[in-house]
DNA sequence: CTGTTAGCGCATTCAA
DNA sequence: TTGAATGCGCTAACAG
């Protein structure tokens, strides 16, 4: 970039002192109208752009909030990003988004980068960061975490965790209530806390209703569509009595759905299907998919507000994210049979 | 944030001068091993984090590339974001992503913000920015644009535009080739260049094959699922001879698909359906949706490399994005009828 | 209301 | 190999 115009150049052009220009720029003090006009003209003429670095260095504030997301292209976390943007809007703070690609080392690197950029607060979406990293972070600045059960209260940090286990349990209970007795499960990767909790919830529900937990009814996926397809194929082998499948996320449920279609099995008449996460597309699958919805956007927005409130020393009303069973058309009743 | 540790404090702690610490940090010069160890120890002990602002101010470089996306939660553009991340990886540059929410004023504001942050290059995804803004930008720094046909060659900028019109034409031609004669279209918002071009392509194909363009066969949507559903319902009224519909994007095609399902119409037996964009989910719809794929991730990656090459004064091999018809199972042949 | 002065934290001369 | 001095562009006292 060709050397950028500086504030002093503007000052010289307008025939005033640098501080005057600064004051006009920031509205820090009343300034003679005529001079103000001169300055605006000079700014226009020279194409002046204030240098954030210099300003931040001088003020000691960056006006930015770091956001760490595991994947910039994840339909799941992106709703939260939208929420964060909304929450920050008009606050004078802007988000700096970095993705950690589900890798601890990259995430730690990303956090370091954000710290270098002197973000004043941080929002962490899911991810693999060890708890002690999060604690260390919360001790330095306001931190909001989404999707992990961790107690940051000691430092005043906050975590919005969804109760995956309870929701999975509700979902499977719903299936049982509709008369299903042999229920398969396509699980997520076992190194993923959410996946483990959803599996636990599945097991809880079975146990609670006196149904046997059969490991053969559980196949492992990786949260991607293709693994749902394969998982369903495997479940179908040798489980002719299975009437419903709880898939650990919607993406895999889409794959499972396709596997059934390929085999000429109807949903929900021949097989009931439930997912998890309620992706935007899940209202438009065929049939619309029963799933559990986490208010990602609202959570993101609240977290942004939380960090802002901490920064301003204000109080903020607590937020209880409610997970919601989205009952749609992918589950049939087995009562009559 | 509690006052951060500075380089001088590290220097004092280690008993050396600030310049020495700086040299160790940047590997600018050989330094006595013993001192280097001292310094590393001090950095560790104090929890020192270099201040990006100060460094950028001193060096006059920011090490960041601005990325403007119309929507942080768009499944379409996010693939490009992933590609950009990949393209920048290991280059020493990192992306700063801002979204403009499809609004010209917000986009201009975002660009200003990026300029303030002294990004060294910029990548613009789609959006509503007027051409002259883009030209002005390209005159200042390396710029890569995705999804808009604009000639930035004068300044050395580049634009990777997809030929929406040609692809739409190919798609509709394909339908005609499969024996369809009455083909509906659910279009995108008319203020959206992509939408207009896709409509044009639809018209081109009909004309080319001697079919009449019937305005009643075109209904307007807004690129969202729900408008596809409504659009399909409206198309179905009074067009009993329609056998195929070209939907201007996949999201709307999902909605259209659901409308058909609700009415008990089968795809593709009763109605053929084609979309546009080939979202990740489109391989898993029921049936898998025929669509046209733009290599968004590859384009994003190449654009990142392009900007880097400009920054380094290197040459880069040109990139011809190829759009690809993804022929899947949502189209039936009408030949025999 | 306005100009002058003194840093903010760092990289980079220039000497030693 | 190392330290001292200087300046990047801006804001914030401090005087006037």
XYZ file of C-alpha atoms (C1' of nucleotides) in Angstrom:
706
model
C 0.000 0.000 0.000
C 1.257 3.438 -0.939
C 2.016 5.309 2.256
C -1.240 6.237 3.833
C -2.201 9.793 4.662
C -1.670 10.720 8.298
C -3.527 12.927 10.654
C -0.733 15.485 10.698
C -0.903 15.843 6.957
C -4.588 16.550 7.263
C -3.802 19.087 9.967
C -1.253 20.850 7.816
C -3.593 20.872 4.819
C -6.358 22.355 6.939
C -4.040 24.784 8.665
C -4.747 23.561 12.180
C -2.954 21.461 14.757
C -3.088 17.674 14.857
C -4.950 17.685 18.144
C -7.715 19.721 16.610
C -8.143 17.172 13.892
C -8.164 14.422 16.473
C -10.828 16.219 18.444
C -13.007 16.613 15.421
C -12.585 12.988 14.515
C -13.535 11.766 17.948
C -15.895 14.504 19.010
C -13.779 14.872 22.120
C -14.370 18.582 22.404
C -16.229 21.472 20.803
C -14.438 22.893 17.818
C -14.904 26.027 15.794
C -17.325 25.278 12.993
C -15.249 26.910 10.308
C -12.175 24.916 11.239
C -14.196 21.756 11.418
C -15.303 22.351 7.868
C -11.740 22.994 6.783
C -10.678 19.745 8.317
C -13.461 17.705 6.773
C -12.525 19.137 3.436
C -8.903 18.218 3.910
C -9.843 14.699 4.981
C -11.949 14.326 1.874
C -9.317 15.768 -0.387
C -6.487 13.668 0.926
C -8.518 10.512 1.363
C -7.478 10.222 4.954
C -8.141 6.967 6.824
C -7.426 6.876 10.550
C -4.895 4.283 11.582
C -6.470 1.904 14.054
C -3.114 0.730 15.312
C -1.895 4.124 16.265
C -5.156 4.951 17.916
C -5.263 1.720 19.860
C -1.707 2.151 20.943
C -2.417 5.610 22.215
C -5.679 4.817 23.936
C -4.821 1.359 25.134
C -8.102 0.007 23.807
C -8.712 -2.000 20.676
C -12.473 -1.909 20.374
C -12.529 -5.510 19.319
C -13.870 -8.744 20.699
C -12.225 -12.002 19.768
C -14.400 -14.831 18.551
C -13.069 -18.344 18.243
C -15.149 -20.746 16.184
C -14.200 -24.317 15.446
C -15.147 -24.000 11.806
C -15.934 -20.924 9.757
C -18.186 -22.997 7.495
C -20.160 -24.845 10.130
C -23.888 -24.310 9.669
C -24.277 -25.042 13.353
C -21.918 -22.448 14.805
C -22.546 -19.842 12.169
C -25.914 -19.018 13.619
C -24.106 -18.139 16.790
C -21.763 -15.909 14.809
C -24.730 -14.054 13.391
C -26.051 -13.627 16.896
C -22.729 -12.270 18.087
C -22.656 -9.773 15.258
C -26.114 -8.644 16.212
C -25.224 -8.411 19.880
C -22.188 -6.271 19.137
C -23.905 -4.052 16.618
C -23.852 -0.407 17.518
C -21.674 -1.011 20.554
C -18.535 0.378 18.996
C -16.904 -3.010 19.316
C -16.361 -5.288 16.379
C -15.706 -9.000 16.320
C -12.510 -10.595 15.124
C -13.375 -14.105 14.032
C -10.802 -16.864 13.876
C -11.368 -20.549 13.371
C -9.494 -23.308 15.086
C -10.491 -26.189 12.807
C -11.284 -28.430 15.742
C -7.603 -28.680 16.611
C -6.309 -27.801 20.031
C -3.015 -26.450 18.743
C -4.686 -24.248 16.160
C -7.137 -23.005 18.728
C -4.383 -22.110 21.140
C -2.581 -20.359 18.340
C -5.750 -18.486 17.486
C -6.227 -17.361 21.063
C -2.648 -16.108 21.128
C -3.302 -14.166 17.953
C -6.392 -12.599 19.455
C -4.463 -11.678 22.567
C -1.794 -10.080 20.395
C -4.509 -8.046 18.781
C -5.491 -6.917 22.242
C -9.098 -7.979 22.027
C -10.899 -6.710 25.084
C -13.112 -9.743 25.470
C -13.471 -13.165 23.979
C -16.214 -15.512 22.938
C -15.349 -19.163 22.499
C -17.634 -21.417 20.510
C -17.287 -25.101 21.325
C -13.907 -26.342 20.391
C -11.203 -28.363 21.982
C -9.458 -25.863 24.227
C -8.479 -27.465 27.539
C -10.320 -26.168 30.586
C -7.235 -24.650 32.132
C -6.694 -22.502 29.034
C -10.213 -21.210 29.409
C -9.669 -20.459 33.074
C -6.441 -18.634 32.332
C -8.221 -16.624 29.684
C -11.144 -15.750 31.906
C -8.692 -14.474 34.483
C -7.347 -11.962 31.958
C -10.474 -10.678 30.285
C -14.228 -11.139 29.996
C -14.910 -14.496 28.412
C -18.107 -16.110 27.218
C -18.158 -19.745 26.239
C -20.816 -21.483 24.197
C -21.413 -25.181 24.121
C -19.254 -26.338 26.973
C -20.130 -27.030 30.555
C -17.381 -25.235 32.401
C -17.569 -23.103 35.507
C -15.808 -19.812 34.928
C -17.623 -18.127 37.771
C -14.479 -17.657 39.827
C -13.235 -15.121 37.307
C -16.628 -13.841 36.347
C -16.609 -15.673 33.031
C -19.705 -17.421 31.792
C -20.584 -20.526 29.872
C -23.786 -21.272 28.029
C -23.927 -25.015 27.833
C -26.720 -26.945 26.336
C -27.791 -30.034 28.159
C -27.180 -32.483 25.368
C -27.801 -35.435 27.591
C -31.174 -34.256 28.788
C -32.329 -33.314 25.314
C -31.237 -36.621 23.863
C -33.116 -38.305 26.643
C -36.228 -36.271 25.906
C -35.983 -37.122 22.260
C -35.644 -40.844 22.830
C -38.347 -40.725 25.459
C -40.562 -39.151 22.863
C -39.862 -42.045 20.509
C -40.643 -44.548 23.233
C -43.802 -42.681 24.044
C -44.852 -43.053 20.429
C -44.630 -46.790 20.802
C -41.128 -47.515 19.528
C -39.281 -50.269 21.349
C -36.280 -51.047 19.180
C -34.460 -47.783 18.594
C -31.108 -47.470 16.874
C -28.562 -44.733 17.380
C -26.019 -43.264 15.027
C -23.560 -41.543 17.325
C -21.005 -38.822 16.815
C -17.252 -39.132 17.208
C -16.478 -40.326 20.750
C -13.813 -37.681 21.301
C -16.526 -35.087 20.972
C -18.165 -34.222 24.282
C -21.513 -33.418 22.682
C -21.533 -36.796 20.982
C -20.827 -38.633 24.205
C -23.548 -36.780 26.037
C -26.085 -37.519 23.367
C -25.220 -41.180 23.535
C -25.578 -41.062 27.320
C -28.995 -39.476 26.983
C -30.038 -42.246 24.624
C -28.946 -44.812 27.150
C -30.646 -42.966 30.009
C -33.966 -42.961 28.260
C -33.849 -46.644 27.454
C -32.935 -47.535 30.994
C -35.565 -45.262 32.436
C -38.247 -47.021 30.445
C -36.950 -50.485 31.162
C -35.632 -51.115 27.671
C -32.409 -52.976 27.175
C -29.394 -51.059 25.854
C -28.067 -53.069 22.943
C -24.590 -52.029 21.740
C -25.362 -53.579 18.371
C -27.990 -50.889 17.882
C -25.379 -48.166 18.101
C -23.099 -47.348 15.189
C -20.565 -44.597 15.207
C -20.501 -41.714 12.750
C -18.461 -38.555 12.439
C -21.190 -35.901 12.280
C -20.938 -35.730 8.471
C -23.732 -36.683 6.093
C -21.905 -39.584 4.517
C -21.379 -41.326 7.832
C -25.107 -41.119 8.479
C -25.764 -42.901 5.229
C -23.307 -45.654 6.010
C -24.462 -45.863 9.594
C -28.049 -46.402 8.574
C -27.068 -49.113 6.125
C -25.208 -50.923 8.859
C -28.027 -50.558 11.349
C -30.463 -51.994 8.875
C -28.511 -55.203 8.583
C -29.900 -57.638 11.062
C -32.289 -55.355 12.865
C -35.527 -55.999 11.096
C -37.423 -55.140 14.258
C -35.937 -51.649 14.516
C -38.601 -49.008 13.953
C -36.803 -45.775 14.818
C -33.345 -44.274 14.779
C -31.997 -41.420 16.847
C -29.244 -39.759 14.833
C -26.784 -37.655 16.829
C -26.988 -34.649 14.515
C -29.061 -33.431 11.605
C -26.300 -33.657 9.047
C -25.975 -37.389 9.634
C -29.750 -37.678 9.695
C -29.805 -36.352 6.131
C -27.455 -39.134 5.117
C -29.523 -41.692 6.990
C -32.618 -40.415 5.260
C -31.037 -40.966 1.880
C -29.999 -44.502 2.795
C -33.614 -45.305 3.585
C -34.794 -43.776 0.331
C -32.323 -45.872 -1.603
C -33.744 -48.976 -0.009
C -37.285 -47.937 -0.708
C -38.103 -47.467 2.958
C -40.502 -44.689 3.790
C -40.128 -42.155 6.561
C -41.889 -42.258 8.890
C -44.126 -45.178 7.858
C -41.347 -47.741 7.732
C -38.759 -46.014 9.859
C -38.966 -43.067 12.210
C -36.051 -40.705 12.327
C -34.962 -37.962 14.703
C -31.962 -35.692 14.507
C -30.279 -33.116 16.680
C -29.380 -29.415 16.192
C -32.291 -28.405 14.001
C -30.331 -26.991 11.107
C -32.164 -24.440 8.965
C -32.681 -27.072 6.296
C -34.369 -29.517 8.630
C -37.739 -27.844 8.284
C -37.493 -28.576 4.587
C -36.352 -32.156 4.442
C -38.740 -34.763 3.325
C -40.499 -35.200 5.533
C -39.531 -32.324 7.809
C -37.228 -33.718 10.458
C -37.993 -33.935 14.140
C -34.979 -32.577 15.951
C -33.920 -30.585 18.960
C -33.197 -26.974 18.534
C -30.636 -24.982 20.419
C -31.138 -21.250 20.187
C -27.670 -20.637 18.795
C -28.298 -17.140 17.510
C -29.872 -16.009 20.771
C -27.063 -17.570 22.738
C -24.478 -15.842 20.623
C -26.237 -12.537 20.966
C -26.501 -12.873 24.705
C -22.846 -13.801 25.024
C -21.899 -10.697 23.087
C -24.043 -8.624 25.400
C -22.546 -10.354 28.376
C -19.011 -9.479 27.341
C -20.075 -5.905 26.646
C -21.705 -5.618 30.040
C -18.562 -6.859 31.732
C -16.528 -4.335 29.781
C -18.813 -1.548 30.897
C -19.081 -2.794 34.433
C -22.811 -3.221 34.080
C -25.051 -6.032 35.175
C -26.840 -8.245 32.718
C -29.879 -10.404 33.305
C -28.922 -14.080 33.166
C -29.957 -16.197 30.229
C -31.329 -19.674 30.362
C -31.117 -21.191 26.911
C -34.083 -23.422 26.372
C -33.686 -26.363 24.122
C -36.765 -27.144 22.213
C -38.028 -30.365 20.725
C -39.084 -29.541 17.200
C -41.716 -32.157 16.590
C -42.194 -32.533 12.889
C -43.210 -35.341 10.614
C -40.389 -37.844 10.661
C -41.798 -39.911 13.517
C -44.751 -42.268 13.245
C -46.817 -43.626 16.067
C -46.512 -47.350 16.686
C -49.297 -47.538 19.207
C -51.785 -49.340 17.088
C -49.496 -52.076 15.895
C -7.656 -5.923 30.651
C -5.071 -5.454 33.348
C -2.172 -3.627 31.788
C -0.372 -6.044 29.544
C 3.293 -6.862 29.920
C 5.533 -4.939 27.561
C 8.710 -5.796 25.796
C 10.722 -3.421 27.978
C 9.546 -5.169 31.113
C 10.740 -8.431 29.657
C 14.047 -6.777 28.852
C 14.477 -5.499 32.376
C 13.534 -8.841 33.863
C 16.087 -10.576 31.638
C 18.708 -7.929 32.200
C 19.098 -7.000 28.544
C 18.035 -4.131 26.346
C 14.668 -3.947 24.622
C 16.296 -4.181 21.212
C 17.798 -7.514 22.147
C 14.417 -8.868 23.092
C 12.982 -7.608 19.854
C 15.730 -9.312 17.909
C 15.123 -12.591 19.634
C 11.412 -12.335 19.031
C 11.812 -11.705 15.349
C 15.008 -13.591 14.670
C 16.349 -10.405 13.163
C 19.926 -11.054 14.241
C 22.099 -13.594 15.985
C 21.956 -13.320 19.740
C 24.040 -14.797 22.511
C 22.486 -18.125 23.463
C 22.610 -17.520 27.179
C 20.821 -14.205 26.844
C 18.287 -15.731 24.550
C 17.486 -18.282 27.206
C 17.187 -15.574 29.832
C 14.773 -13.715 27.658
C 12.616 -16.741 26.917
C 12.434 -17.396 30.613
C 11.388 -13.841 31.329
C 8.730 -13.999 28.609
C 7.363 -17.170 30.115
C 7.456 -15.845 33.651
C 5.773 -12.552 32.846
C 3.308 -13.999 30.347
C 4.384 -11.543 27.722
C 2.260 -11.129 24.596
C 3.592 -8.939 21.807
C 1.365 -6.019 20.952
C 0.325 -6.265 17.333
C -0.575 -2.602 17.179
C 2.789 -1.371 18.275
C 4.525 -3.734 15.943
C 2.359 -2.780 12.997
C 2.832 0.857 13.723
C 6.573 0.446 13.774
C 6.868 -1.753 10.717
C 4.089 -0.242 8.694
C 2.644 -3.666 7.911
C -0.375 -5.336 9.416
C -0.063 -8.894 8.208
C -3.756 -9.072 7.591
C -6.026 -9.469 4.613
C -9.521 -8.068 4.731
C -12.395 -10.290 3.717
C -15.845 -8.906 3.081
C -18.659 -11.420 2.978
C -22.303 -10.533 2.525
C -23.395 -12.891 5.276
C -21.350 -14.693 7.886
C -23.933 -17.483 8.018
C -24.392 -18.070 4.316
C -23.736 -21.696 3.399
C -22.880 -20.513 -0.072
C -20.160 -17.988 0.718
C -18.776 -19.844 3.693
C -17.158 -22.406 1.476
C -15.233 -19.568 -0.059
C -14.218 -18.413 3.412
C -12.826 -21.856 4.135
C -10.903 -21.701 0.916
C -9.494 -18.296 1.785
C -8.362 -19.590 5.156
C -6.638 -22.450 3.448
C -5.018 -20.201 0.882
C -3.652 -17.906 3.574
C -2.489 -20.684 5.845
C 1.200 -20.580 6.604
C 1.675 -17.316 4.738
C 2.037 -15.184 7.828
C -1.087 -13.288 6.854
C -4.374 -13.763 8.565
C -7.851 -12.886 7.377
C -10.089 -10.316 8.994
C -13.640 -11.233 8.138
C -16.457 -8.724 8.199
C -19.966 -9.115 6.905
C -21.944 -6.492 5.112
C -25.398 -8.051 5.423
C -26.180 -7.395 1.789
C -26.417 -3.690 2.447
C -24.354 -1.207 0.513
C -23.939 1.148 3.442
C -22.819 -1.606 5.773
C -20.437 -2.905 3.172
C -18.893 0.494 2.652
C -18.592 0.852 6.386
C -16.934 -2.551 6.571
C -14.438 -1.630 3.882
C -13.594 1.549 5.771
C -13.041 -0.485 8.901
C -10.727 -2.836 7.063
C -8.823 0.085 5.645
C -8.494 1.514 9.141
C -7.025 -1.763 10.212
C -4.517 -1.359 7.435
C -5.228 -4.654 5.731
C -2.687 -5.188 3.003
C -5.086 -6.781 0.591
C -8.787 -7.410 0.294
C -11.094 -10.131 -0.898
C -14.668 -9.198 -1.651
C -17.315 -11.890 -1.832
C -20.364 -10.942 -3.852
C -22.193 -8.113 -2.246
C -23.647 -4.821 -3.292
C -20.620 -2.551 -3.432
C -20.834 -0.191 -6.420
C -18.253 -0.778 -9.130
C -16.514 2.531 -8.552
C -15.868 1.595 -4.930
C -14.229 -1.573 -6.131
C -12.118 0.319 -8.613
C -11.027 2.813 -5.993
C -10.113 -0.039 -3.708
C -8.151 -1.893 -6.344
C -6.164 1.254 -6.975
C -5.020 1.263 -3.353
C -4.246 -2.390 -2.694
C -4.445 -5.877 -4.150
C -8.078 -6.842 -4.467
C -9.733 -10.102 -5.410
C -13.449 -10.221 -6.093
C -15.605 -13.304 -6.182
C -18.936 -13.552 -7.857
C -19.040 -10.346 -9.798
C -18.162 -9.654 -13.364
C -16.028 -6.565 -13.081
C -12.823 -5.674 -14.840
C -10.210 -4.590 -12.334
C -7.371 -5.251 -14.722
C -6.395 -1.601 -14.966
C -5.201 -1.690 -11.372
C -4.132 -5.292 -11.414
C -7.131 -6.444 -9.425
C -8.940 -9.616 -10.353
C -12.466 -10.911 -10.384
C -13.591 -14.500 -10.451
C -17.058 -14.375 -11.839
C -19.199 -17.333 -12.488
C -21.150 -17.295 -15.686
C -24.546 -17.629 -14.124
C -26.291 -17.031 -17.373
C -24.455 -19.738 -19.254
C -24.896 -22.272 -16.485
C -28.579 -21.563 -16.169
C -28.841 -21.993 -19.892
C -27.023 -25.307 -19.724
C -29.280 -26.479 -16.982
C -32.468 -25.604 -18.801
C -31.082 -27.029 -22.000
C -30.500 -30.222 -20.134
C -34.128 -30.268 -19.075
C -35.252 -29.653 -22.627
C -32.944 -32.380 -23.798
C -34.639 -34.740 -21.415
C -37.922 -34.051 -23.106
C -39.396 -31.325 -20.967
C -41.343 -28.656 -22.822
C -43.169 -26.713 -20.144
C -40.609 -25.584 -17.629
C -41.290 -23.261 -14.744
C -38.818 -20.975 -13.025
C -38.649 -19.750 -9.469
C -36.367 -16.746 -9.665
C -34.311 -14.873 -7.127
C -34.768 -11.265 -6.069
C -34.478 -9.030 -9.146
C -32.084 -6.618 -7.453
C -29.625 -9.468 -7.241
C -27.360 -9.711 -10.281
C -26.985 -13.485 -9.994
C -30.735 -13.865 -9.953
C -31.176 -11.751 -13.053
C -28.524 -13.662 -14.938
C -30.053 -16.993 -14.049
C -33.380 -15.788 -15.309
C -31.716 -14.616 -18.505
C -30.129 -18.009 -18.978
C -33.504 -19.646 -18.563
C -34.917 -17.390 -21.225
C -31.946 -17.964 -23.530
C -32.352 -21.707 -23.432
C -36.037 -21.583 -24.199
C -35.512 -19.242 -27.101
C -32.630 -21.264 -28.433
C -34.793 -24.339 -28.576
C -37.786 -22.577 -30.021
C -39.877 -22.689 -26.873
C -42.042 -19.793 -25.923
C -41.084 -17.749 -22.862
C -44.196 -17.529 -20.747
C -44.044 -14.944 -17.946
C -46.749 -16.850 -16.106
C -44.283 -19.688 -15.692
C -41.934 -17.469 -13.719
C -42.549 -16.647 -10.078
C -40.261 -14.585 -7.949
C -38.638 -15.775 -4.751
C -36.054 -14.327 -2.403
C -33.455 -17.129 -2.313
C -34.859 -18.449 0.976
C -36.454 -21.859 1.436
C -39.888 -20.576 2.300
C -40.178 -18.597 -0.903
C -39.410 -21.748 -2.857
C -42.284 -23.493 -1.178
C -44.709 -20.690 -1.920
C -43.339 -20.287 -5.414
C -43.934 -23.902 -6.245
C -47.468 -23.749 -4.933
C -48.185 -20.780 -7.159
C -46.594 -22.391 -10.193
C -48.701 -25.478 -9.728
C -51.911 -23.510 -9.984
C -53.029 -23.566 -13.550
C -49.991 -25.216 -15.093
C -51.030 -28.814 -15.192
C -48.799 -29.363 -18.215
C -45.627 -28.231 -16.418
C -43.220 -31.123 -15.965
C -40.092 -29.447 -14.672
C -39.029 -26.439 -12.639
C -35.716 -24.631 -12.635
C -35.254 -23.079 -9.217
C -32.735 -20.238 -9.015
C -30.927 -21.621 -5.978
C -30.810 -24.802 -3.939
C -32.280 -23.291 -0.819
C -35.459 -22.415 -2.661
C -35.368 -25.815 -4.348
C -35.603 -27.407 -0.919
C -38.740 -25.431 -0.245
C -40.148 -26.311 -3.649
C -39.423 -29.950 -2.976
C -41.410 -29.816 0.216
C -44.351 -28.183 -1.522
C -44.460 -31.070 -3.956
C -44.283 -33.594 -1.146
C -47.176 -31.928 0.599
C -49.257 -32.291 -2.530
C -48.284 -35.907 -2.951
C -46.309 -35.227 -6.111
C -43.231 -37.342 -6.653
C -39.835 -36.111 -7.757
C -38.820 -36.786 -10.433
C -41.719 -38.954 -11.642
C -44.353 -36.239 -11.444
C -42.134 -33.190 -11.471
C -38.499 -32.694 -12.297
C -36.524 -30.202 -10.257
C -33.172 -28.527 -10.683
C -31.447 -26.076 -8.389
C -28.372 -23.895 -8.475
C -25.277 -23.615 -6.225
C -24.990 -27.256 -5.185
C -25.048 -26.749 -1.447
C -23.431 -29.520 0.594
C -26.848 -30.817 1.537
C -28.000 -31.191 -2.050
C -26.315 -34.557 -2.461
C -28.482 -35.751 0.374
C -31.894 -34.428 -0.480
C -34.537 -36.821 -1.585
C -33.888 -37.504 -4.267
C -30.434 -35.967 -4.594
C -30.831 -32.683 -6.401
C -29.472 -31.871 -9.826
C -27.761 -28.525 -9.550
C -24.818 -26.531 -10.795
C -21.772 -26.373 -8.700
C -19.411 -23.468 -8.423
C -16.074 -24.348 -6.926
C -16.390 -21.791 -4.147
C -13.669 -23.193 -1.928
C -11.185 -23.426 -4.771
C -12.053 -19.932 -5.907
C -11.575 -18.583 -2.413
C -8.256 -20.336 -2.080
C -7.038 -19.049 -5.398
C -8.087 -15.499 -4.583
C -6.117 -15.678 -1.349
C -3.100 -16.899 -3.266
C -3.621 -14.180 -5.826
C -3.556 -11.450 -3.214
C -0.485 -13.000 -1.616
C 1.279 -13.157 -4.954
C 0.561 -9.506 -5.583
C 1.887 -8.649 -2.147
C 5.082 -10.518 -2.868
C 5.382 -9.249 -6.372
C 5.207 -12.745 -7.750
C 3.280 -14.107 -10.665
C 0.433 -16.545 -10.265
C -1.029 -18.901 -12.818
C -4.515 -17.765 -13.817
C -7.523 -19.694 -12.662
C -10.515 -20.575 -14.756
C -13.292 -21.643 -12.439
C -15.289 -24.354 -14.089
C -18.903 -24.630 -13.266
C -20.138 -28.135 -13.226
C -23.562 -29.578 -13.818
C -24.139 -32.033 -11.008
C -26.543 -34.441 -12.618
C -28.346 -36.333 -9.930
C -31.732 -37.916 -9.582
C -34.229 -35.104 -9.491
C -34.841 -35.047 -13.229
C -36.843 -37.624 -15.154
C -36.783 -38.249 -18.840
C -39.926 -37.369 -20.733
C -38.865 -38.861 -24.014
C -41.169 -41.852 -24.000
C -44.334 -39.975 -23.210
C -11.630 26.712 21.975
C -6.781 25.432 20.471
C -1.725 24.374 20.103
C 2.264 22.107 22.442
C 4.189 18.234 24.638
C 4.715 13.684 25.877
C 4.164 9.114 25.518
C 1.582 4.293 23.873
C 4.974 -0.518 22.547
C 7.765 -1.803 19.236
C 11.435 -2.175 15.222
C 15.273 -0.155 13.467
C 18.761 2.732 12.503
C 23.458 3.993 14.230
C 27.386 3.465 17.156
C 30.076 0.935 20.060
C 26.792 -9.132 19.208
C 24.539 -5.411 21.790
C 22.589 -0.845 23.601
C 20.855 3.997 22.914
C 18.218 6.834 20.246
C 14.536 7.748 17.125
C 10.014 7.587 15.088
C 5.645 4.976 13.428
C 0.363 7.855 13.953
C -2.408 9.034 17.290
C -4.577 10.707 21.916
C -4.485 13.070 26.175
C -3.030 15.959 29.516
C -1.425 20.624 30.012
C -1.230 25.239 29.232
C -2.829 29.171 27.191
